[in-house]
Coordinates of C-alpha atoms in Angstrom, one line a residue:
X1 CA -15.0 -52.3 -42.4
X2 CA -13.3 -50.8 -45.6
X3 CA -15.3 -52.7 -48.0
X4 CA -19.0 -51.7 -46.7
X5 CA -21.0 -49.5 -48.1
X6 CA -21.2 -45.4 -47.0
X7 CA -24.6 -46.2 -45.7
X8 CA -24.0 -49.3 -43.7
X9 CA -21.0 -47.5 -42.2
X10 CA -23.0 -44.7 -41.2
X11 CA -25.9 -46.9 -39.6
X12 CA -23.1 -49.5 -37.8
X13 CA -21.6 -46.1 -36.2
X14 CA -25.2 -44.9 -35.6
X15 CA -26.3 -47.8 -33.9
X16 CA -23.2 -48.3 -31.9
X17 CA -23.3 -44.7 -30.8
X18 CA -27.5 -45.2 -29.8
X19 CA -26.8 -48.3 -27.9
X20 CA -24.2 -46.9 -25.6
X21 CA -26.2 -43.8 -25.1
X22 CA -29.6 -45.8 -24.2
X23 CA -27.5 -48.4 -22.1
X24 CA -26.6 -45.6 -20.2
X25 CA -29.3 -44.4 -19.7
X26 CA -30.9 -47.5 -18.9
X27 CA -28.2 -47.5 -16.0
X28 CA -29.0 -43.9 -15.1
X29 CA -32.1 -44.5 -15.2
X30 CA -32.2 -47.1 -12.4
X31 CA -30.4 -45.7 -10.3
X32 CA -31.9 -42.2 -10.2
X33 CA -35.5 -44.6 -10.5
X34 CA -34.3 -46.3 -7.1
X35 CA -33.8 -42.7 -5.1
X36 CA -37.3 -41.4 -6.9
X37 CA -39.3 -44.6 -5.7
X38 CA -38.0 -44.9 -2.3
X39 CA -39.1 -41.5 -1.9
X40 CA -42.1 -42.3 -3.2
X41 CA -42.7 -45.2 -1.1
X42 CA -42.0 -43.4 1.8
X43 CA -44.2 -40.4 0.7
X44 CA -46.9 -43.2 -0.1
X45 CA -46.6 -43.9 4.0
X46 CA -47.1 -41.1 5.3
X47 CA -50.0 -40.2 2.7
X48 CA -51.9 -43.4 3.9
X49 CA -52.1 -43.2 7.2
X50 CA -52.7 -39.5 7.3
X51 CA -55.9 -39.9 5.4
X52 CA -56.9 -43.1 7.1
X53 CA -56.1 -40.5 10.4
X54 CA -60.0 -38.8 8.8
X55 CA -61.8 -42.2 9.0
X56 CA -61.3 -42.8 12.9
X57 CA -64.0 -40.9 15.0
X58 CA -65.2 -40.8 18.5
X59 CA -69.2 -41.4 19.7
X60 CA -70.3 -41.2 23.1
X61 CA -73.7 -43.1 21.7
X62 CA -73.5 -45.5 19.2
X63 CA -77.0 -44.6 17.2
X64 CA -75.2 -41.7 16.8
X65 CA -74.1 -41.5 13.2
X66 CA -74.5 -45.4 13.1
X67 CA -73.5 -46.9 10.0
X68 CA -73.9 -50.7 9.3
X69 CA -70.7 -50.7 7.2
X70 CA -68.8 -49.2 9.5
X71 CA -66.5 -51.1 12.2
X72 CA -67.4 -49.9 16.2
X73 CA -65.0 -50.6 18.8
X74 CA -65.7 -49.8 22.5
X75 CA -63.5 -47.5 23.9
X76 CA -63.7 -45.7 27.3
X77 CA -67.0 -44.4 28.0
X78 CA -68.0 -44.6 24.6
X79 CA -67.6 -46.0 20.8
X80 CA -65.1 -46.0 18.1
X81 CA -66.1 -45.7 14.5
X82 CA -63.8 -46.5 11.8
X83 CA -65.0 -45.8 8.1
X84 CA -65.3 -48.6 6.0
X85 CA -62.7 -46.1 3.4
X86 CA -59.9 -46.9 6.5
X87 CA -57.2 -48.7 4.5
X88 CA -55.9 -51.5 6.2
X89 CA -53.5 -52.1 3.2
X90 CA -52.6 -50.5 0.2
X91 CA -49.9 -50.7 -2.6
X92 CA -47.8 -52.7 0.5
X93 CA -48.6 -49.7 3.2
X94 CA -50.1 -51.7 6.1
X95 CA -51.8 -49.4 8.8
X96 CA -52.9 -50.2 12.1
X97 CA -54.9 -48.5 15.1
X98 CA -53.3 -49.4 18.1
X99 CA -53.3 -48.2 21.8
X100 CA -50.4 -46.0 23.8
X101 CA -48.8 -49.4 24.7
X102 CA -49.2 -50.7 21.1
X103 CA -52.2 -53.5 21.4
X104 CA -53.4 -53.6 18.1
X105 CA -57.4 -51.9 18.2
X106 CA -58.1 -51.7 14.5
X107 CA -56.2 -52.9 11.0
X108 CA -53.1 -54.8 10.1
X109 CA -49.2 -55.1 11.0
X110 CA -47.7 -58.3 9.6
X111 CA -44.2 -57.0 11.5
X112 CA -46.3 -55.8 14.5
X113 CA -43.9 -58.1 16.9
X114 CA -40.7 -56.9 15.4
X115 CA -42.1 -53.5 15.4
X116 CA -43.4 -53.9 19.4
X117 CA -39.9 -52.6 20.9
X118 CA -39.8 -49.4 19.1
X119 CA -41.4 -46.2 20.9
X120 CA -44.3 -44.7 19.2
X121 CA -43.7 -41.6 18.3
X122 CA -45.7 -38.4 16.8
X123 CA -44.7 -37.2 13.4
X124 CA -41.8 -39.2 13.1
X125 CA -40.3 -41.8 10.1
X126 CA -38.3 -44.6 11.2
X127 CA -36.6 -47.6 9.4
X128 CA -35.9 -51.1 11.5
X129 CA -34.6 -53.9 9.7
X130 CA -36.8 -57.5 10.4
X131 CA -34.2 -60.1 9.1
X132 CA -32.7 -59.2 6.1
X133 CA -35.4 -56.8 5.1
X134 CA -36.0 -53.3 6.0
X135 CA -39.1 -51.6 6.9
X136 CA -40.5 -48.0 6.9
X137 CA -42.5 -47.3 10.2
X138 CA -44.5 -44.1 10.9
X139 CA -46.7 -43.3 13.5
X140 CA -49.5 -40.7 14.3
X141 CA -51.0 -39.3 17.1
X142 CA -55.3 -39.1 17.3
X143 CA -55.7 -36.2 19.0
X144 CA -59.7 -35.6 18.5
X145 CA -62.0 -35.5 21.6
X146 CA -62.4 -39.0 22.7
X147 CA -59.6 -40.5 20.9
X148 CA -57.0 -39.6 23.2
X149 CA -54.2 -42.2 24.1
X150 CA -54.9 -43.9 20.2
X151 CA -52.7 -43.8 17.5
X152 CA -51.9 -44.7 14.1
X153 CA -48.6 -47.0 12.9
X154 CA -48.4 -47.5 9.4
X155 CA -44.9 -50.0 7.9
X156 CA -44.4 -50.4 4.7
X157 CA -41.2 -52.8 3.5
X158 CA -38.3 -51.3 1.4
X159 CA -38.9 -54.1 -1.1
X160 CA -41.9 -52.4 -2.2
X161 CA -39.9 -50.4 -4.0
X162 CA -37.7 -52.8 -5.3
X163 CA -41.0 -54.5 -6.9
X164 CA -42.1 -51.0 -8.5
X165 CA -38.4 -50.5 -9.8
X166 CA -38.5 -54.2 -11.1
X167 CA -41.6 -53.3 -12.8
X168 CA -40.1 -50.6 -14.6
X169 CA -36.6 -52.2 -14.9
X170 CA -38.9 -54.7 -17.1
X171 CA -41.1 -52.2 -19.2
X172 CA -37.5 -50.6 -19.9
X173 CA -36.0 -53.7 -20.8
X174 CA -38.9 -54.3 -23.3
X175 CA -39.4 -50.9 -24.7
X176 CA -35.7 -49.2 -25.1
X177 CA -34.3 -52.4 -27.2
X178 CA -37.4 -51.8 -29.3
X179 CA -37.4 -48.2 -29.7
X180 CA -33.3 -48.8 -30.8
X181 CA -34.3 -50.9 -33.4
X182 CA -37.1 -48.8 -34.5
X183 CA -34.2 -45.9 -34.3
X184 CA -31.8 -47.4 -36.4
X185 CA -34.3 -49.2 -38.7
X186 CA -35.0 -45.0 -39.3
X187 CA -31.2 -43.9 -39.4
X188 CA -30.5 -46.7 -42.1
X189 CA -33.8 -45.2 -44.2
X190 CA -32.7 -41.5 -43.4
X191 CA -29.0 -42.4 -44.5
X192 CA -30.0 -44.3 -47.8
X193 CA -32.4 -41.0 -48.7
X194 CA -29.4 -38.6 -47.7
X195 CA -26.6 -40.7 -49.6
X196 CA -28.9 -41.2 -52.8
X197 CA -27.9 -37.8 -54.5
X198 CA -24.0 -39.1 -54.0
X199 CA -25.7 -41.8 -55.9
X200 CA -26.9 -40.0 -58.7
X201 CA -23.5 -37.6 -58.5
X202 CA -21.3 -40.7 -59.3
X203 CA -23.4 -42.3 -61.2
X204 CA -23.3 -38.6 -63.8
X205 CA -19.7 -39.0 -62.8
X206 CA -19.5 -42.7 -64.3
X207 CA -21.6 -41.3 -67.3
X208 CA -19.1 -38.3 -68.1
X209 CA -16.1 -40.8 -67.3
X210 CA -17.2 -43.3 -69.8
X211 CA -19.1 -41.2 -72.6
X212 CA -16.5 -38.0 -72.3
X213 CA -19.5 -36.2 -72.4
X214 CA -18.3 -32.9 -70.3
X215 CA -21.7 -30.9 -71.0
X216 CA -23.2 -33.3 -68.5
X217 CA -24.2 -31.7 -65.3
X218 CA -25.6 -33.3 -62.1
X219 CA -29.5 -32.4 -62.1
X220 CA -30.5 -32.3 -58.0
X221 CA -33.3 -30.0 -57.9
X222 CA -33.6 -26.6 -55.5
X223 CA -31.8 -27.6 -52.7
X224 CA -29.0 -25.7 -50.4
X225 CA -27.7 -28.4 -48.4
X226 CA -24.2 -29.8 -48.4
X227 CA -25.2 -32.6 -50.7
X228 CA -26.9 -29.7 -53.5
X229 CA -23.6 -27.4 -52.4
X230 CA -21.6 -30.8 -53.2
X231 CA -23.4 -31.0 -56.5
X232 CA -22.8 -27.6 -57.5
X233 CA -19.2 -27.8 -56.6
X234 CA -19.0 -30.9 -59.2
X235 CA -20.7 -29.1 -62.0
X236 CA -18.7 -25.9 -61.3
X237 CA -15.8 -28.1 -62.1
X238 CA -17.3 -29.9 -65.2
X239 CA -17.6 -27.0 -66.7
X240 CA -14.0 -25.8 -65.9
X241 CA -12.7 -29.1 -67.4
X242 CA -15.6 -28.1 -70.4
X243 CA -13.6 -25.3 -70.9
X244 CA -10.1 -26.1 -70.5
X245 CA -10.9 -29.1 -72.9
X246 CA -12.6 -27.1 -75.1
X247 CA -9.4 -24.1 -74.7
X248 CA -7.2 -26.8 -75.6
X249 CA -9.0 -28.1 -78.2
X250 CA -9.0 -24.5 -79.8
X251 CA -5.2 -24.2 -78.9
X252 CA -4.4 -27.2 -80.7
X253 CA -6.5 -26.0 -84.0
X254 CA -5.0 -22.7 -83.8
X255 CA -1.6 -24.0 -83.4
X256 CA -2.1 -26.1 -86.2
X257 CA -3.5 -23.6 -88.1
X258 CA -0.8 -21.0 -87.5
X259 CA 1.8 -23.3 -88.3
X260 CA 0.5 -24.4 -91.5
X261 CA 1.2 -21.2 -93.2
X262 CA 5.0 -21.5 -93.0
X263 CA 5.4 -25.2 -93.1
X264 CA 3.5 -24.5 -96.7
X265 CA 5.5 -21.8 -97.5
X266 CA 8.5 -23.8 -96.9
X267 CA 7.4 -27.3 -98.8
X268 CA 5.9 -24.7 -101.8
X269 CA 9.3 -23.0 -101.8
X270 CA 11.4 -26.2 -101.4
X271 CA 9.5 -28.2 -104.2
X272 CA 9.8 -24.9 -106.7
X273 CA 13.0 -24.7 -106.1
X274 CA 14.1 -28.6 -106.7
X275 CA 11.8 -28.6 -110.2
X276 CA 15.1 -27.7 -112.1
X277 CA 18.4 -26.4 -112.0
X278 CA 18.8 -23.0 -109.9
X279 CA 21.4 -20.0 -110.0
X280 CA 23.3 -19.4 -107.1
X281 CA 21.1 -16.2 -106.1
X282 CA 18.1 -18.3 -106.9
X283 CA 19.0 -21.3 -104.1
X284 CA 19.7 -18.3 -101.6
X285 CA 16.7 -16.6 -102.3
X286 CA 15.2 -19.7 -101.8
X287 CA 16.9 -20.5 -98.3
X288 CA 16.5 -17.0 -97.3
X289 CA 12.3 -17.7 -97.8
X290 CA 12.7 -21.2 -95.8
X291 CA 15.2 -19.3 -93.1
X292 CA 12.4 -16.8 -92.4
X293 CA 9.0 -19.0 -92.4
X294 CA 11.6 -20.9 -89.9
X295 CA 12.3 -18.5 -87.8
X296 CA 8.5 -17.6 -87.2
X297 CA 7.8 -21.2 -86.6
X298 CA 10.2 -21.2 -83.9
X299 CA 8.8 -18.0 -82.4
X300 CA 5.5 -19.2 -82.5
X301 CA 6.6 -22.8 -81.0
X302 CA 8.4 -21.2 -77.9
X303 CA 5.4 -19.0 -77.3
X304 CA 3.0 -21.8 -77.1
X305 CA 5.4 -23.8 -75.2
X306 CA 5.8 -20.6 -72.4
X307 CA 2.0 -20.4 -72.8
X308 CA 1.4 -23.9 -72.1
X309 CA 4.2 -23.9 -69.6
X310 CA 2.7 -21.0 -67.2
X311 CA -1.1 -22.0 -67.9
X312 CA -0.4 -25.6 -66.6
X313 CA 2.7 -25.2 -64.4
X314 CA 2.0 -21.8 -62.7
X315 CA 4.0 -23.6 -59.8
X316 CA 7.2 -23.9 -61.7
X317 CA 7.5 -19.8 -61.5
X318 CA 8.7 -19.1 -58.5
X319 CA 7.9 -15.6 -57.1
X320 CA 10.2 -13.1 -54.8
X321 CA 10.5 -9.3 -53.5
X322 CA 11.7 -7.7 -56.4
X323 CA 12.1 -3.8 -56.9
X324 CA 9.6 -3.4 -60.0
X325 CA 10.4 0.3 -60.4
X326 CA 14.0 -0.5 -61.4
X327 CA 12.6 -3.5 -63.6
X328 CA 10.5 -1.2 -65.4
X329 CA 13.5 1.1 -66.0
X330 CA 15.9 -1.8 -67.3
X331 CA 13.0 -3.1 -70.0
X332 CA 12.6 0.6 -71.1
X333 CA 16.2 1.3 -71.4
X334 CA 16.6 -2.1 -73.1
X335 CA 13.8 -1.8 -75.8
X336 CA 14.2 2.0 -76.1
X337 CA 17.5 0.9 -78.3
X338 CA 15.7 -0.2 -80.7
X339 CA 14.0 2.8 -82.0
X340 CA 11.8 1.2 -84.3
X341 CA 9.9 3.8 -87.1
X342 CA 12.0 6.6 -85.3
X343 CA 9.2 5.9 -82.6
X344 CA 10.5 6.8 -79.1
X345 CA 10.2 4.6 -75.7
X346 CA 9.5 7.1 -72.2
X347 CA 9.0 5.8 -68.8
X348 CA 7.8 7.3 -65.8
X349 CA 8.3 5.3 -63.0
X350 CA 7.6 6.2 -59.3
X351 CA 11.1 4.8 -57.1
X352 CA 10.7 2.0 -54.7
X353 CA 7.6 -0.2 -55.9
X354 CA 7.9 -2.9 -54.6
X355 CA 5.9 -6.8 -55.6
X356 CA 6.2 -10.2 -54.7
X357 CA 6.4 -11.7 -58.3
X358 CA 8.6 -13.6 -61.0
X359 CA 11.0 -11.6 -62.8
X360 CA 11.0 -13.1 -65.7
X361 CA 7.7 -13.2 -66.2
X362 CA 7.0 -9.8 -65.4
X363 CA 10.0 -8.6 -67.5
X364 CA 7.8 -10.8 -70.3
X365 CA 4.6 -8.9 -69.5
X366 CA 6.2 -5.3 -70.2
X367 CA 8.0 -6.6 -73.0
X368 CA 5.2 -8.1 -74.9
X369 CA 3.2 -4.6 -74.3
X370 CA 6.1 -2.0 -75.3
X371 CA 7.0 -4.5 -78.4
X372 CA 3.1 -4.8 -79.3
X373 CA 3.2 -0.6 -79.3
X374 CA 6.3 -0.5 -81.4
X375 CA 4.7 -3.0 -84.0
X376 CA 1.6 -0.7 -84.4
X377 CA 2.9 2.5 -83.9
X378 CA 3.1 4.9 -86.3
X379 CA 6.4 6.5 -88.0
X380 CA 7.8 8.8 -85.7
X381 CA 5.4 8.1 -82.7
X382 CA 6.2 7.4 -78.9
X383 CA 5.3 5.0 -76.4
X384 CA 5.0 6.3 -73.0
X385 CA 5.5 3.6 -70.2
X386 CA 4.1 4.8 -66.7
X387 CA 4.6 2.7 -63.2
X388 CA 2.7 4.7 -60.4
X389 CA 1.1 3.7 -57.2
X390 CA -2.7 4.2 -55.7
X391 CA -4.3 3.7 -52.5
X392 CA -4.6 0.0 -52.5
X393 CA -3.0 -1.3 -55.9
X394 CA -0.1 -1.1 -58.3
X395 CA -0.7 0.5 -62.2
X396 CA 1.7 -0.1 -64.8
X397 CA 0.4 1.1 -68.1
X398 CA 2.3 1.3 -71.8
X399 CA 0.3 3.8 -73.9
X400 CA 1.1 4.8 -77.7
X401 CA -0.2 7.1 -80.4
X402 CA -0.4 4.0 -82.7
X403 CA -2.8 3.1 -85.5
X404 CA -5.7 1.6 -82.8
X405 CA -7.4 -0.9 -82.5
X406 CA -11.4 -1.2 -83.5
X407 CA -14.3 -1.3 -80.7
X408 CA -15.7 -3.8 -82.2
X409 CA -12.3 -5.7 -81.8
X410 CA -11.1 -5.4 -78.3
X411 CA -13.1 -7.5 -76.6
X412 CA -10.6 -10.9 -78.8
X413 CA -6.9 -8.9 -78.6
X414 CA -6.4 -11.2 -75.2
X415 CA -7.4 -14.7 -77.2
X416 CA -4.6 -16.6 -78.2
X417 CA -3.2 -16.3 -81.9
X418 CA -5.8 -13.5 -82.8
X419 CA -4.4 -10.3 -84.5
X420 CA -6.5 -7.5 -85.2
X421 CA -7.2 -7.0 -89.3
X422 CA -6.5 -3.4 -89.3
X423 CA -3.0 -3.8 -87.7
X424 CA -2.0 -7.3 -89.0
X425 CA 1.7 -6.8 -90.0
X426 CA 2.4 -10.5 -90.2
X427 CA 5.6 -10.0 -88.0
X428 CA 3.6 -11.2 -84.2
X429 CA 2.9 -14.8 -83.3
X430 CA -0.7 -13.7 -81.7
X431 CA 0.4 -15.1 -78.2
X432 CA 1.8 -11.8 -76.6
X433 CA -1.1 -10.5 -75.2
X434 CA -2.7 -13.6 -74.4
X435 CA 0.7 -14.3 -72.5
X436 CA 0.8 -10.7 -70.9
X437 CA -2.8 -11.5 -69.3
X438 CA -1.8 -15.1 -68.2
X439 CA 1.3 -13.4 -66.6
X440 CA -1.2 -10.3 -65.2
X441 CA -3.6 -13.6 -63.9
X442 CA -0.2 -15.2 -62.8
X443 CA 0.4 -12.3 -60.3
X444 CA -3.1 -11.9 -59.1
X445 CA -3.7 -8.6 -61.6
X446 CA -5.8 -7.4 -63.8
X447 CA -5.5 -6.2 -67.7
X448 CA -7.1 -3.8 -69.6
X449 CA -7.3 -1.7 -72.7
X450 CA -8.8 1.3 -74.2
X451 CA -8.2 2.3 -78.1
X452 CA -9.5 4.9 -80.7
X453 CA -8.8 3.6 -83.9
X454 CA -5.8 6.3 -85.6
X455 CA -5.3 7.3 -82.0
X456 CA -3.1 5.0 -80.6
X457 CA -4.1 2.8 -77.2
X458 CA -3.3 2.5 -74.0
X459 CA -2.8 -1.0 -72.1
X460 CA -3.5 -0.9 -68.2
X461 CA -2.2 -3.6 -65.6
X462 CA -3.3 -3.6 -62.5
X463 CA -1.7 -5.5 -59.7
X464 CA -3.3 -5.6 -55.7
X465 CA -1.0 -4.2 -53.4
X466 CA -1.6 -7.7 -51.0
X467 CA 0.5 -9.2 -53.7
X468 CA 3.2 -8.3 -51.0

């Protein structure tokens, strides 16, 4: 079962499923068939002799209305006419004209002995069984002038029906086994149309897969179904992997790129250094240069590894009630010893905000934001740090009077390892902010800035209050 095909699984259930439901009703049928054609048998009775009640008539003389088709019988003072349209049998109803003590005047009655014992009687439907076989008897009454003390009996056998059901019994037989093959001969057709854009899905699949070709996209045509919403599901993520391949593929080139520099630095410094014999000052100038490119190239390695870290393995940050108010408080208190260019560290915090959230990351975010302010701040500036609620979210802004950034710049300050030109100092890995909006991400926020260059900026997070 596990090794066919998607389509031959479908039909095999199909068909299973169509062949119980028309052997059912196959049964059903019959047996609700057998009720309907009794009835109608015994409808059929009492329709025959009722109209074969119209071709019996009376004549005192027999010119009168003589016709030479027609049967005459002499009766009392005068004739009997029966039409030549009187049905003596039809469809297995045998009717016969018969006298008050049931001598047979007129038509047929192949149980007429059998019948003989039972009463006539007006009106009335009867069943009497003749050997193993039962029979339908029904009698009528002539009651026209001159036909008094005559009467109809009309018998019909129950096995008439049983031939008519037979009859359709075999027409079913023949047609329903055709019609299911004609059925699933469709489903199998319909399935393999349905299943061919899963075809053509893993077959652009396959061609990604082998060629590593991510700008491939699965081409459907206009369609909303759940096969086209299928597609559109698979070239959504393409083009995620497209872009995290291509993200990484950046990250790498940066990396290397920002790690270059020092590792230069450091072989240029080592190599002047070794050409001849140095002075003590010289070799600790020299190991004072290699100490500090090495100190940045450890900064920048443990920023890309947190980066990498909470971009791939958001799950390894576990999150918990935490009082961000007092957090806010304890980063401010802790950076504002630093007093950096005489600038000063504020902040406002409204008591009692509460988030579900990672401490550590979050004490990362504000860090990264109050130590990005203190590197471009001016001399003597502040940094005000505000934590405030609104009606459905949480706002934690960092805002300084520092040299700005350009408009023309603030749409990149978020990529990773990119410093602005007008503030590059040299001293920042360009990971914090990229970092402080993974963390924002992280924690189901938002991050945003607004800047006039000389006029400092102001950094905005916003977190949902659902966060809870």
């Amino acid at each position: 079962m596990n090794r066919l095909s998607l389509r031959a699984k479908i039909t095999l259930w199909y068909s299973a499923v169509l062949v119980l439901i028309v052997a059912l009703t196959y049964f059903a049928l019959l047996s609700l068939g057998r009720q309907v054609i009794q009835k109608t048998v015994k409808d059929s009775l009492i329709t025959t002799v009722a109209d074969n009640v119209d071709e019996v008539e009376y004549y005192y003389d027999i010119d009168e209305g003589f016709n030479e088709v027609d049967y005459y019988v002499d009766y009392e003072n005068g004739y009997i006419e029966i039409d030549d349209d009187f049905l003596r049998e039809v469809n297995g109803v045998y009717t016969s004209l018969c006298l008050s003590d049931k001598t047979l005047v007129y038509g047929e009655n192949p149980v007429a002995s059998e019948t003989a014992a039972l009463q006539l009687s007006d009106g009335s439907l009867r069943q009497i069984k003749v050997g193993s076989e039962l029979y339908y008897v029904y009698d009528k009454k002539l009651t026209l002038s001159g036909l008094e003390g005559l009467w109809l009996r009309g018998v019909v056998s129950e096995t008439q029906g049983e031939v008519q059901l037979s009859a359709v019994a075999r027409m079913s037989l023949i047609l329903l086994p055709v019609l299911v093959l004609l059925a699933i001969a469709g489903g199998y057709i319909i399935a393999g149309r349905t299943l061919r854009p899963i075809d053509r899905i893993s077959a652009a699949a396959a061609r990604i897969s082998q060629g590593g070709d991510l700008k491939q996209r699965i081409d459907l045509g206009e369609g909303s179904d759940e096969i086209h919403r299928l597609a559109d599901r698979f070239n959504e993520m393409f083009g995620r992997l497209e872009n995290s391949f291509t993200s990484q593929q950046q990250f790498i080139s940066d990396a290397s790129h920002e790690l270059r520099t020092p590792v230069s630095v450091i072989m240029a410094q080592c190599e002047l250094t070794l050409e001849k014999e140095r002075t003590p000052s010289e070799y600790e100038e020299a190991l004072e240069v290699v100490e500090r490119q090495g100190r940045k190239m450890t900064r920048l390695i443990k920023d890309m590894l947190d980066f990498t870290r909470l971009e791939l393995h958001p799950e390894k940050y576990k999150k918990k009630l935490l009082n961000l108010s007092e957090l806010a408080e304890d980063v401010c208190g802790d950076l504002a010893i630093i007093a950096e260019k005489g600038i000063s560290l504020t902040c406002e915090a409204e008591k009692e905000i509460y988030i579900k959230g990672n401490r550590g990351l979050l004490t990362r975010l504000l860090s990264n934001l109050i130590s990005n302010a203190y590197r471009y701040g001016r001399e003597g500036g502040y940094i005000k740090t505000r934590l405030k609620t609104a009606e459905n979210s949480i706002i934690l802004s960092v805002e300084d009077n520092g040299i700005g950034i350009e408009g023309g710049e603030l749409q990149n300050i978020f990529l990773r390892f990119y410093q602005a030109d007008s503030s590059h100092t040299g001293a920042g890995s360009g990971l914090g902010l990229a970092i402080a909006k993974e963390i924002t991400q992280f924690h189901g926020g938002e991050i945003s800035v607004k800047s006039r260059p000389g006029s400092g900026s102001t950094f905005t997070v916003v977190f949902p209050k659902n966060v809870l």
